[in-house]
Amino acid sequence: MIQYKSQAEIEIMRESCLLVGKAHAAVAALLKPGMTTLQVNNLVEEFILDNGAIPSFKNYHGFPYATCISMNEAVVHGFPGSHVLKDGDIISLDIGVKKNGFHGDSAYTYAIGDIEASIQQLLRVTKESLYLGIEKARQGNRVGDIANAIQEHTEKKHGYGVVRELVGHGLGRELHEDPQVPNYGKKGTGAKLKAGMVIAIEPMINLGVKEISQLNDGWTILTKDRKPSAHFEHDVCITSGEPDILSSFVEIEAAEKANSNLTWSYGVV
Ligand code: MG
Ligand code: MG
């Protein structure tokens, strides 16, 4: 059942969603070759706790860490650990926080050092597709309109693989609420969008095939062909007018641009 939010609840959620962006930006300023992904996780966890929130993912259905860190061919749900960041890696960092009873949830893929042009394009197109999906997040449209916009740009236009098994979702008091928000589908299908809905839109886009496999840690999702995958996620509130993006990449992109150890993926805002 879809949980519609009041204006007061939306403002509480905005604080959670913006805090996720600040956590991203804090770590984006520090990312560099030589760091381990566990160090990245610990920086984020400390930031979240210091800001009076709790990490949404820790212990969620048994997930053991505060963040999901998915390197290169990992799509999502990767474990932080001993992997040492190196030039040419991409790192998808997914962060969730719960504050004042509501979750924020946002993912961003960072490029360490210089990355191949084909991978840089994957990041750019995936982020573009997120904003094309958001453009359709309007009262009266349906979830399929968002899904179709993402699929058209990534799969139809650029030949990338759109993961089928993992989808975006409603967001609120629960980390995952109805409706599901796929990154593929037909226009005019699926749940109708109404003011007060908050959804996490999160294209997970593979450079190669759409098929995935899972590591025997029970969590980490990899591309079947082991080619890289990108992930960008915003939290969006449906209104009677323009889509209201509750999360923000502004500080993340500023930190990314200022950090000479990163390649700036692409900026829309
Ligand atoms: Mg997420
Ligand atoms: Mg999500």
Short mmCIF file of C-alpha atoms in Angstrom, two decimals, residues 31 86-92 108-116 119-120 123 232 256 259-265:
data_model
loop_
_atom_site.label_atom_id
_atom_site.label_comp_id
_atom_site.label_asym_id
_atom_site.label_seq_id
_atom_site.Cartn_x
_atom_site.Cartn_y
_atom_site.Cartn_z
CA LEU A 31 38.28 9.71 -1.88
CA LYS A 86 43.07 2.48 -7.43
CA ASP A 87 43.29 4.65 -10.50
CA GLY A 88 40.62 3.64 -13.02
CA ASP A 89 38.16 2.16 -10.50
CA ILE A 90 34.55 3.22 -10.22
CA ILE A 91 32.91 3.03 -6.81
CA SER A 92 29.15 3.09 -6.36
CA TYR A 108 26.29 8.02 -6.50
CA THR A 109 29.05 6.47 -8.60
CA TYR A 110 32.51 8.04 -8.32
CA ALA A 111 35.41 7.67 -10.75
CA ILE A 112 38.83 7.27 -9.13
CA GLY A 113 41.62 8.90 -11.11
CA ASP A 114 41.37 8.59 -14.86
CA ILE A 115 38.80 6.14 -16.15
CA GLU A 116 38.26 4.76 -19.63
CA ILE A 119 33.08 4.02 -18.53
CA GLN A 120 32.95 7.80 -18.22
CA LEU A 123 28.37 7.31 -15.71
CA PHE A 232 22.71 7.03 -9.27
CA GLU A 256 33.88 15.75 -6.75
CA ASN A 259 38.98 16.59 -5.58
CA SER A 260 41.80 16.10 -8.10
CA ASN A 261 41.78 12.36 -7.35
CA LEU A 262 38.36 12.04 -8.98
CA THR A 263 37.08 12.47 -12.51
CA TRP A 264 33.94 14.60 -12.41
CA SER A 265 31.27 12.39 -13.90
#
